[in-house]
Amino acid sequence: MIPVILSGGSGSRLWPLSRKQYPKQFLALTGDHTLFQQTLERLVFEGMEPPVVVSNQEHRFIVQEQLEALSLKTQSILLEPFGRNTAPAVAIAAMKLMAEGRDELLLILPADHVIEDQRAFQRALALATNAAEKGEMVLFGVPADRPETGYGYIKSGDERGLPDGVIRVERFIEKPDEARAQQFVEDGGYFWNSGMFLFRASRFLEELKKHDADIYDTCLLALERSQHDGDLINIDAATFECCPDNSIDYAVMEKTRRACVVPLAAGWNDVGSWSSIWEVHDKDANGNVTMGDVVVHDSHNCLVHGNGKLVSVVGLEDIVVVETKDAMMIAHKDRVQDVKKVVNQLDAAGRSETQNHCQVYRPWGSYDSVDMGGRFQVKHITVKPGARLSLQMHHHRAEHWIVVSGTAQVTCDDNTFLLTENQSTYIPIASVHRLANPGKIPLEIIEVQSGSYLGEDDIERLEDVYGRTTENVELRAVAR
């Protein structure tokens, strides 16, 4: 059995903590490890092979860094140039394995779900395996024990002719309103659609070719034209752009006659909204969940997330407050699904707060925007041991670098030299320069930029160990 981990979502309903360049699956929202890492750790048991990870190209270095942090291995990492939903992602993973002569069971898992009961998960997986080995296409359904309007539903049908514990799917149901969801709970026999599947690679591709040949043909061509770099596969953008945007549910599961459901009562949560975060965390005597430097007075059933500033709330009930360095979001718990609409509104206005945090992560480390004015910007830059930035130049700005801790190796035109704590240097406009960390501890510097234009797209990258010199203009605009 090979897990296929789908890690391409943007998590916009968890804004402002989740941003497009650093979405929710890479955040530690429910423990010490991120949701992506928790998903991988859940799969470390006998009989489970290393996973195939499908991710956005922009998240390549985050994926690799979080894998390395836990010493976890993958079979391959498929990098999508942009999202095309779950059906194309799984299709390319299945096609790659089939091309290697490996027609194995594929366990499809989103990277951002919580499962509290590992034993119950493995029991459900054992039942699903019996069915998938017989050619069935299994969906894991969570028993609908309360009315939820944020999930799709599955109506269970006949159990005859299927292995024990496996039920034929009678029909799929779109996200219902409150009254209809309540009726489903009262009637029984309904499950939430978890978005988790198990089927053999050849079975999925056979059904996909029958029911959505456009996705099948486009994905096959995109894989053939993709670039391979070790275990990294960069999916061909020009071909993939022509691929229909469709989910596994719409493309295959709602059309096949082989769809069945295995009940999953394992403390599942898709962590799809701030109310979901409230549900999975421990609460105080008044039902409040607090994170960070938070003071709560005479408030009930609230979630308050601080991220640096002291946040105090008084006399609130069923309210979500999320504070970050550059944004704050306040919503009623019953309306948190609409956070996505706020994100769309900010995107339409061209606001950067939906893309990145003040702290921006790069393959070499990170930088934090400390202050900015009309002709200056101050950044706190951290470079990982052994890492280095690209060899680059700027046409509109000069830079002053002050070393706070660690050792900096500086290249400025024809000179290369070392700086240690409390030492500084000046990088003139149009100088070819590079910053590197030759030491064993993180390098921290304060960078003061000054000039007529300070945008991140004023970078002419001449050499880059991370292969970013061939990125398109749009990606260059957000990468250092």
JSON list of N, CA and C in Angstrom, two decimals, residues 39 66 100 105 218 232 246 326 391:
[
{"chain": "A", "resi": 39, "resn": "THR", "atom": "N", "xyz": [0.23, 13.82, 9.48]},
{"chain": "A", "resi": 39, "resn": "THR", "atom": "CA", "xyz": [-0.31, 12.89, 8.48]},
{"chain": "A", "resi": 39, "resn": "THR", "atom": "C", "xyz": [0.73, 11.83, 8.12]},
{"chain": "A", "resi": 66, "resn": "GLN", "atom": "N", "xyz": [10.20, 20.04, 6.12]},
{"chain": "A", "resi": 66, "resn": "GLN", "atom": "CA", "xyz": [9.40, 19.37, 7.15]},
{"chain": "A", "resi": 66, "resn": "GLN", "atom": "C", "xyz": [9.59, 17.86, 7.11]},
{"chain": "A", "resi": 100, "resn": "GLU", "atom": "N", "xyz": [6.01, 2.43, -13.62]},
{"chain": "A", "resi": 100, "resn": "GLU", "atom": "CA", "xyz": [7.09, 1.68, -12.98]},
{"chain": "A", "resi": 100, "resn": "GLU", "atom": "C", "xyz": [6.71, 0.23, -12.73]},
{"chain": "A", "resi": 105, "resn": "LEU", "atom": "N", "xyz": [-2.16, -0.77, -4.09]},
{"chain": "A", "resi": 105, "resn": "LEU", "atom": "CA", "xyz": [-3.25, -0.03, -3.46]},
{"chain": "A", "resi": 105, "resn": "LEU", "atom": "C", "xyz": [-2.77, 1.37, -3.12]},
{"chain": "A", "resi": 218, "resn": "THR", "atom": "N", "xyz": [-4.95, 14.34, -20.52]},
{"chain": "A", "resi": 218, "resn": "THR", "atom": "CA", "xyz": [-4.10, 15.49, -20.23]},
{"chain": "A", "resi": 218, "resn": "THR", "atom": "C", "xyz": [-3.04, 15.16, -19.19]},
{"chain": "A", "resi": 232, "resn": "LEU", "atom": "N", "xyz": [12.13, 14.45, -7.21]},
{"chain": "A", "resi": 232, "resn": "LEU", "atom": "CA", "xyz": [11.25, 15.56, -7.52]},
{"chain": "A", "resi": 232, "resn": "LEU", "atom": "C", "xyz": [10.79, 15.48, -8.97]},
{"chain": "A", "resi": 246, "resn": "ASN", "atom": "N", "xyz": [-11.10, 19.27, -11.42]},
{"chain": "A", "resi": 246, "resn": "ASN", "atom": "CA", "xyz": [-12.18, 18.42, -10.92]},
{"chain": "A", "resi": 246, "resn": "ASN", "atom": "C", "xyz": [-11.69, 17.57, -9.76]},
{"chain": "A", "resi": 326, "resn": "ASP", "atom": "N", "xyz": [0.67, 41.25, 11.13]},
{"chain": "A", "resi": 326, "resn": "ASP", "atom": "CA", "xyz": [0.21, 42.22, 10.14]},
{"chain": "A", "resi": 326, "resn": "ASP", "atom": "C", "xyz": [-1.30, 42.21, 9.91]},
{"chain": "A", "resi": 391, "resn": "LEU", "atom": "N", "xyz": [23.32, 34.56, -5.92]},
{"chain": "A", "resi": 391, "resn": "LEU", "atom": "CA", "xyz": [24.21, 35.63, -6.36]},
{"chain": "A", "resi": 391, "resn": "LEU", "atom": "C", "xyz": [23.35, 36.59, -7.17]}
]
